[in-house]
XYZ file of C-alpha atoms in Angstrom:
655
model
C 0.217 0.379 -0.057
C 1.240 3.687 -1.185
C 1.655 5.981 1.828
C 0.475 9.366 2.162
C 2.562 10.541 4.911
C 4.856 12.373 2.668
C 1.888 14.518 0.735
C 0.095 15.092 3.502
C 3.173 16.905 4.909
C 3.594 18.704 1.534
C -0.299 19.643 1.717
C 0.050 21.250 5.309
C 3.067 23.010 4.384
C 1.209 24.080 0.980
C -1.976 25.241 2.980
C 0.057 27.543 5.826
C 1.805 29.178 2.590
C -1.470 29.754 1.015
C -3.134 31.618 3.734
C 0.301 33.461 4.879
C 0.311 35.071 1.380
C -3.536 35.435 1.494
C -3.788 36.636 5.014
C -0.349 39.347 4.392
C -2.180 40.635 0.974
C -5.248 41.482 2.288
C -3.682 43.121 5.334
C -2.002 45.531 3.122
C -5.133 46.767 1.578
C -7.629 46.846 4.443
C -7.549 50.516 5.579
C -8.000 51.809 2.067
C -11.138 48.792 1.361
C -12.414 48.562 4.950
C -11.019 51.621 6.951
C -13.186 54.339 7.961
C -12.249 56.344 5.428
C -11.639 53.180 2.452
C -13.913 52.410 -0.197
C -16.677 49.992 1.650
C -16.445 50.483 5.209
C -16.174 46.771 7.131
C -18.342 48.493 9.763
C -21.104 48.829 7.831
C -21.378 45.340 7.961
C -21.786 44.378 11.090
C -24.594 46.141 12.729
C -26.670 44.022 15.389
C -30.058 42.957 14.478
C -30.908 42.635 18.204
C -30.396 38.742 17.926
C -28.687 36.809 20.908
C -25.055 36.518 20.633
C -24.677 32.659 19.254
C -27.739 33.024 16.717
C -26.323 36.275 15.315
C -22.349 34.200 15.571
C -24.143 31.111 13.554
C -26.063 33.615 10.780
C -22.357 35.679 10.366
C -19.747 33.745 11.688
C -17.118 35.787 12.430
C -14.855 36.728 15.351
C -15.048 40.636 14.471
C -18.002 40.498 16.680
C -16.167 40.460 19.337
C -13.536 43.578 18.543
C -15.555 46.096 20.820
C -14.195 44.053 23.956
C -10.708 44.720 22.931
C -11.143 48.304 21.980
C -11.087 48.049 18.361
C -13.379 49.091 15.437
C -14.165 46.335 12.825
C -11.311 47.243 10.650
C -8.356 47.322 13.163
C -9.963 43.933 14.024
C -9.582 42.477 10.563
C -6.041 43.385 10.281
C -5.073 42.102 13.940
C -6.869 38.892 12.430
C -4.807 39.329 9.613
C -0.953 39.987 11.155
C -2.403 36.895 13.198
C -2.915 34.544 10.362
C -0.035 35.594 8.661
C 2.360 34.815 11.765
C 0.136 31.389 12.572
C 0.360 30.353 8.749
C 4.276 30.959 9.299
C 4.910 29.426 12.113
C 2.870 25.984 10.632
C 5.178 26.238 7.650
C 8.241 26.281 9.393
C 7.595 24.030 12.439
C 6.312 20.828 12.623
C 4.770 20.962 15.829
C 2.666 23.675 14.899
C 0.896 21.535 12.171
C -1.868 20.880 14.097
C -6.083 20.488 13.740
C -5.768 23.706 16.451
C -3.786 25.727 14.080
C -5.911 24.717 11.098
C -8.661 25.859 12.609
C -7.554 29.327 13.581
C -6.587 29.710 10.129
C -10.061 28.859 8.609
C -11.892 30.788 11.196
C -9.692 33.754 10.855
C -10.199 34.014 7.109
C -14.075 33.111 6.984
C -14.058 36.171 9.379
C -12.573 38.027 6.969
C -14.611 36.906 4.042
C -17.888 37.702 6.178
C -17.145 41.390 5.794
C -14.941 41.126 2.514
C -17.896 42.234 0.437
C -17.426 42.224 -3.252
C -13.439 42.492 -2.942
C -13.449 39.412 -1.447
C -15.785 37.154 -3.432
C -13.849 35.286 -5.703
C -13.663 31.952 -6.367
C -9.861 31.594 -5.001
C -11.153 33.059 -1.599
C -14.018 30.321 -1.899
C -11.499 27.497 -2.711
C -9.315 28.361 -0.008
C -12.046 28.165 2.725
C -13.005 25.033 1.490
C -9.377 23.503 1.545
C -8.553 25.374 4.909
C -11.577 23.565 6.560
C -10.679 20.014 4.730
C -7.026 20.631 6.000
C -7.838 21.119 9.886
C -9.697 17.811 9.124
C -6.936 16.247 7.615
C -4.522 17.782 10.660
C -3.593 15.757 13.314
C -5.880 16.079 16.386
C -2.654 15.503 18.874
C 0.822 16.860 18.536
C 3.333 14.833 16.589
C 6.185 13.491 18.750
C 9.425 14.930 18.946
C 11.212 11.647 18.067
C 11.825 10.471 14.924
C 11.559 6.628 16.498
C 8.482 7.487 17.833
C 7.166 9.168 14.339
C 8.197 5.997 12.443
C 6.050 3.555 15.343
C 2.725 6.011 15.325
C 2.863 7.031 11.404
C 0.056 5.721 9.354
C -1.165 3.547 12.064
C -4.634 5.673 12.371
C -7.308 3.967 10.216
C -9.372 7.402 9.272
C -6.358 9.391 8.937
C -6.692 8.933 4.580
C -10.921 9.301 4.404
C -10.418 13.236 5.009
C -7.385 13.252 2.891
C -9.676 12.011 0.206
C -12.018 15.231 -0.159
C -8.768 17.020 -1.112
C -8.329 14.653 -4.206
C -12.202 14.667 -4.879
C -12.200 18.639 -4.482
C -9.451 18.803 -7.151
C -11.896 17.092 -9.340
C -14.943 19.259 -9.148
C -12.360 22.128 -9.626
C -10.984 21.519 -12.584
C -13.366 19.114 -14.094
C -16.293 21.786 -13.988
C -13.276 24.874 -15.135
C -13.424 22.458 -18.584
C -17.314 22.327 -18.533
C -18.518 25.396 -17.976
C -16.119 26.674 -20.943
C -18.430 24.733 -23.129
C -21.740 24.893 -21.446
C -21.185 29.448 -21.541
C -21.433 28.685 -25.638
C -18.857 31.154 -25.684
C -17.834 31.053 -29.572
C -14.114 31.712 -28.779
C -13.965 28.667 -26.776
C -16.350 26.689 -29.051
C -13.849 27.836 -31.950
C -10.585 26.905 -30.708
C -9.659 30.880 -30.479
C -9.748 31.640 -26.853
C -6.134 31.565 -26.291
C -5.879 34.217 -29.066
C -7.593 37.069 -26.792
C -7.098 35.599 -23.465
C -3.607 36.698 -22.940
C -4.249 40.076 -23.535
C -7.460 40.644 -22.123
C -6.729 38.502 -18.557
C -6.958 40.904 -15.715
C -3.191 41.781 -14.573
C -0.837 40.450 -17.595
C 2.510 39.574 -17.011
C 5.736 40.658 -19.486
C 5.518 36.674 -20.969
C 1.825 37.359 -21.752
C 2.971 39.428 -24.402
C 5.194 36.681 -25.872
C 2.325 34.298 -25.538
C -0.109 36.778 -27.351
C 2.304 36.635 -30.403
C 2.520 32.925 -30.710
C 0.992 31.075 -33.899
C -2.542 30.846 -33.987
C -2.133 27.165 -34.768
C -0.609 26.753 -31.575
C -3.000 28.679 -29.527
C -5.481 26.651 -30.722
C -3.649 23.498 -30.147
C -3.176 24.701 -26.051
C -6.840 25.315 -26.376
C -7.313 21.765 -27.123
C -4.853 20.652 -24.637
C -6.735 22.808 -22.023
C -9.609 20.709 -22.287
C -8.168 17.560 -22.265
C -6.510 18.436 -19.236
C -9.067 20.087 -17.164
C -12.379 17.344 -18.504
C -10.270 14.455 -20.068
C -7.615 13.667 -17.596
C -9.752 14.499 -13.695
C -11.513 11.157 -13.871
C -8.222 9.679 -13.766
C -7.790 11.279 -10.143
C -9.612 7.904 -9.338
C -7.765 5.553 -11.497
C -6.818 2.297 -9.885
C -3.726 1.937 -11.915
C -1.242 4.300 -9.915
C 0.649 5.307 -13.424
C -2.506 7.140 -14.717
C -2.560 9.212 -11.526
C 0.570 9.987 -11.454
C -0.050 11.206 -15.189
C -2.583 13.132 -14.444
C -0.875 14.911 -11.513
C 2.191 16.349 -14.202
C -0.726 17.471 -16.218
C -2.563 19.363 -13.832
C 0.939 20.887 -12.682
C 1.718 21.700 -16.274
C -1.237 23.578 -16.765
C -0.964 25.714 -13.464
C 2.726 25.959 -14.572
C 2.166 27.763 -17.436
C -1.270 29.624 -15.919
C 1.460 31.205 -13.529
C 4.183 32.189 -16.060
C 1.651 34.078 -18.591
C -0.671 35.519 -15.708
C -0.868 37.175 -12.292
C -3.667 35.552 -10.951
C -2.297 35.508 -6.889
C -2.263 32.449 -4.587
C -4.623 30.440 -6.817
C -2.311 28.479 -8.871
C -0.166 27.768 -6.275
C -3.909 26.918 -3.977
C -4.285 24.261 -7.317
C -0.990 22.677 -6.851
C -1.253 22.149 -3.317
C -4.518 20.401 -4.158
C -2.540 18.197 -6.732
C -0.331 16.705 -4.232
C -3.581 14.181 -2.985
C -2.422 12.434 -6.092
C 0.979 11.664 -4.922
C 2.563 8.882 -2.679
C 5.047 8.053 -0.587
C 6.954 6.019 -2.733
C 6.807 8.519 -5.481
C 8.357 11.693 -4.088
C 11.023 9.292 -2.091
C 12.121 7.969 -5.911
C 11.149 11.604 -7.538
C 9.884 9.265 -10.805
C 6.777 9.507 -12.801
C 5.731 9.980 -16.295
C 3.001 11.661 -18.656
C 0.764 11.325 -21.628
C -0.258 13.182 -24.744
C -3.602 12.814 -25.782
C -4.968 12.958 -29.037
C -7.233 15.886 -30.659
C -10.719 15.124 -30.282
C -13.121 15.539 -33.111
C -15.414 18.317 -33.130
C -19.112 18.500 -32.196
C -22.288 20.440 -31.419
C -23.337 21.855 -28.523
C -26.443 20.023 -28.218
C -24.166 16.618 -28.162
C -22.228 18.256 -25.570
C -24.983 18.801 -23.607
C -25.953 15.348 -23.995
C -23.045 14.113 -23.152
C -22.668 16.066 -19.871
C -25.812 14.613 -19.150
C -24.904 11.783 -19.508
C -21.875 11.669 -17.639
C -22.435 13.910 -14.745
C -24.263 11.321 -12.540
C -21.993 8.766 -13.188
C -18.996 11.148 -12.194
C -21.065 11.222 -8.891
C -21.511 7.701 -8.651
C -17.236 7.479 -9.382
C -16.345 9.760 -6.344
C -19.248 7.504 -4.343
C -17.143 4.484 -5.262
C -14.110 5.854 -4.585
C -15.166 7.329 -1.493
C -16.739 3.481 -0.630
C -13.214 2.284 -1.361
C -11.339 4.675 1.405
C -14.042 3.435 3.564
C -13.395 -0.211 3.209
C -9.795 0.044 3.426
C -10.331 2.507 6.653
C -12.378 -0.422 8.563
C -10.011 -3.128 7.209
C -6.816 -1.259 8.919
C -9.194 -0.920 12.002
C -9.616 -4.775 12.377
C -5.872 -4.958 12.356
C -5.225 -2.599 15.559
C -4.506 -4.435 18.676
C -5.257 -3.968 22.054
C -9.225 -3.260 23.198
C -8.489 0.172 24.302
C -6.477 1.336 21.345
C -9.450 -0.282 19.094
C -12.294 1.494 20.604
C -10.350 5.010 20.569
C -9.693 4.094 16.610
C -12.998 3.037 16.135
C -14.471 6.500 17.607
C -11.908 8.438 15.451
C -13.268 6.655 12.426
C -16.898 6.865 13.148
C -16.120 10.729 13.591
C -13.880 11.245 10.562
C -16.047 8.945 8.426
C -19.285 10.596 9.065
C -17.733 14.074 8.522
C -16.312 12.606 5.493
C -19.435 11.317 3.911
C -21.409 14.433 5.073
C -19.016 17.102 3.239
C -18.680 14.492 -0.118
C -22.475 14.998 -0.068
C -22.810 18.619 0.303
C -20.324 18.994 -2.199
C -22.624 17.395 -4.825
C -25.355 19.910 -4.374
C -22.893 22.926 -5.716
C -21.347 20.353 -8.502
C -24.612 19.396 -9.927
C -25.210 23.342 -10.946
C -23.164 22.435 -14.058
C -26.097 20.227 -15.324
C -29.610 21.798 -14.509
C -31.202 17.881 -14.967
C -28.818 16.667 -12.615
C -29.272 18.928 -10.072
C -33.299 18.855 -9.928
C -32.688 14.607 -9.353
C -30.189 15.064 -6.813
C -31.759 13.922 -3.177
C -33.102 15.814 -1.261
C -31.421 15.747 2.018
C -28.089 16.799 0.018
C -29.988 19.944 -0.785
C -31.472 20.385 2.954
C -27.760 19.856 4.201
C -26.277 22.074 1.862
C -28.773 25.157 2.825
C -27.596 24.208 6.706
C -24.046 24.868 6.254
C -24.143 27.083 3.192
C -23.231 30.365 4.958
C -19.936 28.420 6.444
C -18.283 27.894 3.137
C -17.546 24.440 3.075
C -18.670 23.868 -0.396
C -18.564 25.762 -3.561
C -19.500 25.395 -7.185
C -16.525 26.839 -9.707
C -15.667 27.183 -12.915
C -13.107 29.561 -14.163
C -12.688 31.448 -17.611
C -16.448 30.608 -18.360
C -16.364 33.174 -21.095
C -13.500 35.050 -22.947
C -14.388 38.503 -22.376
C -12.471 41.783 -24.952
C -12.907 40.116 -28.051
C -12.868 43.220 -29.705
C -10.241 44.355 -27.795
C -9.543 44.747 -23.708
C -11.563 46.946 -22.182
C -9.785 49.135 -19.429
C -11.335 52.017 -17.020
C -8.794 54.938 -16.636
C -9.753 57.584 -13.817
C -8.606 61.278 -14.551
C -8.614 64.319 -12.264
C -8.981 68.126 -12.608
C -8.646 71.310 -11.051
C -10.601 73.316 -13.437
C -12.283 70.942 -15.393
C -10.717 71.512 -18.754
C -7.219 69.904 -18.042
C -7.547 66.479 -17.305
C -4.372 63.947 -15.757
C -4.968 60.419 -15.609
C -4.682 58.500 -12.315
C -2.376 55.819 -12.872
C -2.412 52.348 -11.133
C 0.202 50.343 -9.744
C -0.536 47.376 -11.541
C -3.589 46.988 -13.881
C -2.635 48.555 -17.655
C -2.638 52.116 -17.651
C 0.207 54.129 -19.679
C 1.059 52.273 -23.277
C 4.517 52.103 -22.351
C 4.965 50.387 -19.014
C 5.585 46.868 -19.072
C 2.824 44.462 -17.231
C 4.183 44.106 -13.825
C 4.947 40.248 -11.702
C 2.769 40.867 -8.393
C 1.706 37.233 -7.730
C 1.125 35.984 -5.241
C -0.087 39.479 -4.225
C -3.849 40.016 -5.181
C -4.518 43.727 -5.485
C -8.000 43.717 -5.186
C -8.919 47.301 -6.472
C -7.229 46.658 -9.930
C -8.696 43.400 -10.414
C -12.365 45.073 -9.321
C -11.609 47.718 -12.163
C -10.999 44.324 -14.852
C -14.493 43.466 -13.735
C -16.173 47.332 -13.775
C -14.841 47.938 -17.331
C -16.850 45.052 -18.485
C -20.203 46.746 -18.326
C -21.763 50.090 -17.130
C -20.117 51.862 -13.593
C -23.678 51.550 -12.177
C -23.068 47.453 -12.386
C -20.409 48.253 -9.852
C -21.476 50.382 -7.007
C -18.452 50.445 -5.560
C -17.000 52.497 -8.051
C -19.254 55.739 -6.990
C -17.387 55.402 -3.457
C -13.940 55.286 -4.979
C -14.587 58.802 -6.740
C -15.663 60.192 -3.650
C -12.754 59.104 -1.390
C -10.555 60.239 -4.332
C -12.323 63.641 -4.391
C -11.588 63.402 -0.412
C -8.209 62.792 -0.981
C -8.350 59.994 1.212
C -5.018 58.624 1.927
C -5.619 54.928 2.798
C -7.604 54.663 -0.404
C -4.846 56.648 -2.754
C -2.227 53.820 -1.443
C -4.100 51.087 -3.161
C -2.907 53.112 -6.540
C 0.083 54.375 -6.008
C 1.928 53.243 -2.685
C 4.537 56.161 -3.195
C 2.841 59.541 -2.553
C 4.812 61.532 -5.176
C 4.011 58.967 -7.941
C -0.276 59.809 -7.328
C -0.408 63.230 -9.536
C -3.024 64.645 -6.842
C -0.822 64.446 -3.804
C -0.585 68.002 -2.554
C -3.893 68.414 -3.260
C -7.106 66.373 -3.879
C -8.565 67.031 -7.679
C -11.588 68.898 -8.379
C -13.185 66.835 -10.529
C -12.843 63.210 -11.021
C -14.573 61.552 -14.329
C -13.776 57.906 -15.851
C -13.059 56.735 -19.547
C -13.290 53.828 -20.937
C -10.802 52.432 -23.895
C -10.163 49.492 -25.794
C -6.167 48.270 -24.748
C -4.670 45.733 -27.165
C -1.153 44.531 -26.999
C 1.519 46.449 -29.098
C 2.595 44.255 -32.622
C 6.170 43.021 -32.595
C 8.621 45.692 -33.762
C 6.798 48.443 -31.966
C 9.373 49.787 -29.503
C 8.901 51.201 -25.971
C 5.521 50.044 -26.258
C 3.309 47.643 -24.826
C -0.196 48.711 -25.419
C -2.216 50.360 -28.314
C -5.552 51.675 -27.185
C -8.784 53.662 -28.479
C -10.849 55.595 -26.693
C -14.178 54.181 -26.436
C -16.695 56.409 -24.585
C -16.893 58.158 -21.324
C -17.500 55.632 -18.341
C -18.233 57.778 -15.430
C -19.168 61.319 -15.911
C -17.412 64.440 -14.211
C -18.584 64.754 -11.002
C -17.104 67.400 -7.981
C -18.383 67.038 -4.079
C -21.474 68.130 -3.504
C -22.422 67.556 -7.096
C -26.230 66.143 -7.139
C -25.253 63.397 -9.452
C -22.932 61.988 -7.428
C -24.840 62.411 -4.143
C -27.913 60.445 -5.871
C -25.641 57.825 -6.703
C -24.121 57.490 -3.118
C -27.739 57.467 -2.214
C -28.497 55.417 -4.603
C -26.578 52.514 -3.408
C -26.724 53.146 -0.176
C -22.903 54.211 0.073
C -23.399 57.205 2.002
C -21.551 57.410 5.556
C -24.326 57.973 8.184
C -22.685 55.805 11.167
C -18.945 57.955 11.895
C -16.632 55.613 13.465
C -16.484 55.931 17.392
C -13.521 57.664 19.131
C -13.022 55.273 22.095
C -10.391 52.680 19.733
C -8.359 55.069 18.936
C -7.042 55.095 22.803
C -6.664 51.479 23.358
C -3.075 50.182 23.785
C -3.740 46.958 21.078
C -4.869 50.206 18.430
C -2.114 51.909 18.896
C -0.183 48.975 18.669
C -1.682 48.364 15.180
C -1.100 51.606 14.058
C 2.670 51.410 14.922
C 2.899 48.264 12.650
C 0.835 49.825 10.153
C 3.288 52.744 10.095
C 6.215 50.510 9.473
C 5.221 47.818 6.634
C 3.163 50.801 4.824
C 6.637 51.960 2.673
C 6.416 48.671 1.507
C 4.747 47.496 -1.498
C 2.732 44.235 -1.205
C 4.734 42.234 -3.657
C 7.675 42.718 -1.765
C 6.325 41.876 1.086
C 5.275 38.914 0.278
C 8.241 37.719 -1.492
C 10.272 38.923 1.671
C 8.317 36.587 3.706
C 8.923 33.398 1.355
C 12.725 34.974 1.692
C 12.631 34.753 4.792
C 10.807 31.007 5.031
C 13.683 30.052 2.450
C 16.534 31.774 4.679
C 15.272 29.931 8.186
C 14.887 26.508 6.068
C 18.199 26.747 4.893
C 19.617 27.673 8.333
C 17.764 24.583 9.813
C 19.819 22.358 7.534
C 23.165 23.617 7.721
C 22.490 23.761 11.330
C 20.366 20.823 12.144
C 22.077 17.969 14.511
C 24.319 15.670 12.489
C 22.939 12.010 12.477
C 25.033 9.462 14.288
C 26.175 6.419 12.007
C 23.997 4.560 13.760
C 21.196 6.497 13.174
C 21.647 6.506 9.440
C 22.174 3.343 9.139
C 18.846 2.690 10.792
C 17.425 5.699 8.360
C 18.407 3.327 5.371
C 16.676 0.206 6.721
C 13.553 0.143 5.901
C 11.029 -0.552 8.904
C 8.158 -2.476 8.502
C 5.032 -0.298 8.953
C 2.283 -1.876 11.494
C -0.236 -2.292 8.269
C 2.747 -4.712 6.868
C 3.408 -6.645 9.997
C -0.065 -7.251 10.798
C -0.783 -8.576 7.094
C 1.664 -10.762 6.888
C 0.219 -12.500 9.847
C -2.898 -12.933 7.917
C -3.790 -17.016 6.872
C -5.120 -15.361 3.918
C -3.259 -12.115 2.050
C -4.734 -8.976 2.257
C -6.435 -6.567 -0.520
C -4.075 -5.372 -2.819
C -4.602 -1.996 -2.348
C -1.415 -0.737 -4.402
C -3.148 -1.436 -7.580
C -6.555 0.392 -6.316
C -7.849 3.903 -6.213
C -5.736 4.016 -3.350
C -3.732 6.955 -4.043
C -1.508 8.751 -1.420
C -3.540 11.852 -0.277
C -2.105 14.965 0.261
C -4.506 17.942 0.848
C -3.985 21.030 -0.636
């Protein structure tokens, strides 16, 4: 039986790294997004409704309800959670002893708390994916602290019958994410995906391109089309292999997913999302593969084209069987766990193992059942035929963000050119100066930046706003108001260094926004990365007190009628948070996140160099393969145990 101890350890470290990046990235943006002078102040989202404490917490599960007890307002409480989350995730990444159930429970609870007040700036699919993965991590994580000594670790590793069950849910989550992402591209009826031309637009029109995007955009059209075919194969045809009984097929599926994610990382700034997906893919690995560093991949044939009706019939035919495939794989995991339980010796150990197996087995089955509801969204008839009990269970816990529907790049936007909103300010209403953002396209001569794993959430929402009228993005009116008021926290979201903001000495009297069509420059156009063409006015010219601005603020409920209380500013904790903010504010967010990564690498190198050296006897013991308790027990059976190595038992590693 291939072990999953190493994949699980990689999973714990990967989840901790993603939480660290997510919390640190969010921390740098809290004042401008959620502070009292931010675009969408967080305090507006937490207004007591006269309910009891526990009903209120169940309806809106966030620790920020308790911030007044600490003398903090909601935004300061959010800063505190982000800082503590960053430090706790950093600790779990570096220290084996912190990869514990309670640590991942705190990380999940902290991010769920932020999600509840994050509003539109935190409603991205990767935020939902991180919450779902984080909850699985606390189920996979051990309930007891790992033993200090390696000999004790060797005796205890892999003896708990239930430990592989929650880790199987990671593989199921990866399947749902990838399979749905491929299917929705076709169910959307997007002509670019059906015509295999999506990648001739994607690199240019994605939210935040990288410099490599320019070069990828100018690759031959035939290569773009071939890449689209490969994408469909990796996202639709390969995911069922995650449950294949043949180990080499699972490893081939793993490397195909890794290839896709690495190419996306190179050609696009998708914050921590691709790293999170890579963490999920380790559920396809096992100890033997990680130790031997062996594996293979395969190339598929190009499928023949078919109509949307034929695809709909195919999807209706396969959606329910994929659910049964997942159920069959889960059933095998349950049977394997039950067989392991029969090998446990001692009545007390057997009783404790039975209790744990019952609890974690029930939780695994419940989460699998819940996940079927959002998974079936992609095929309405299957969704309607789903067991009503699954719908009721999902509705009961939906607000806890335990399961989500996924579907990335559903439709290709910007087929006629990339829409881009450009803000402008003026003192007299006649001479206008463009307000350039740090990350999103603006100046045609500036190269696309590399910002991952940071997510500039305002820049991302500006991309979505450009796809429709400004009334579809109510927060944009609040952004215009804050720029007219000259609020520094919001200005720092646009330019971290005040000297680069054209109105840093005095706020503009007027602000407006124009919509442009941006396209990558052609090879040979030196000094330019973009070409652009004016399309229309996006937001009218307004000033403070303008009836148009006041009407829009009132229409969207953005008028601030509840100013923050001054009591929170005097607490010691609030002063400490302001001091920390002052120390870190000069750093740009990508530099801060890469600094954290550099710190982790440096500490790991020091640990490797200064760690205790193994004695000759210890080295000899290390190289001598020690039989696991499962294999010892199996060897004493009169008949051989089931051959799990060739079954669907794959080293499960949570993302």
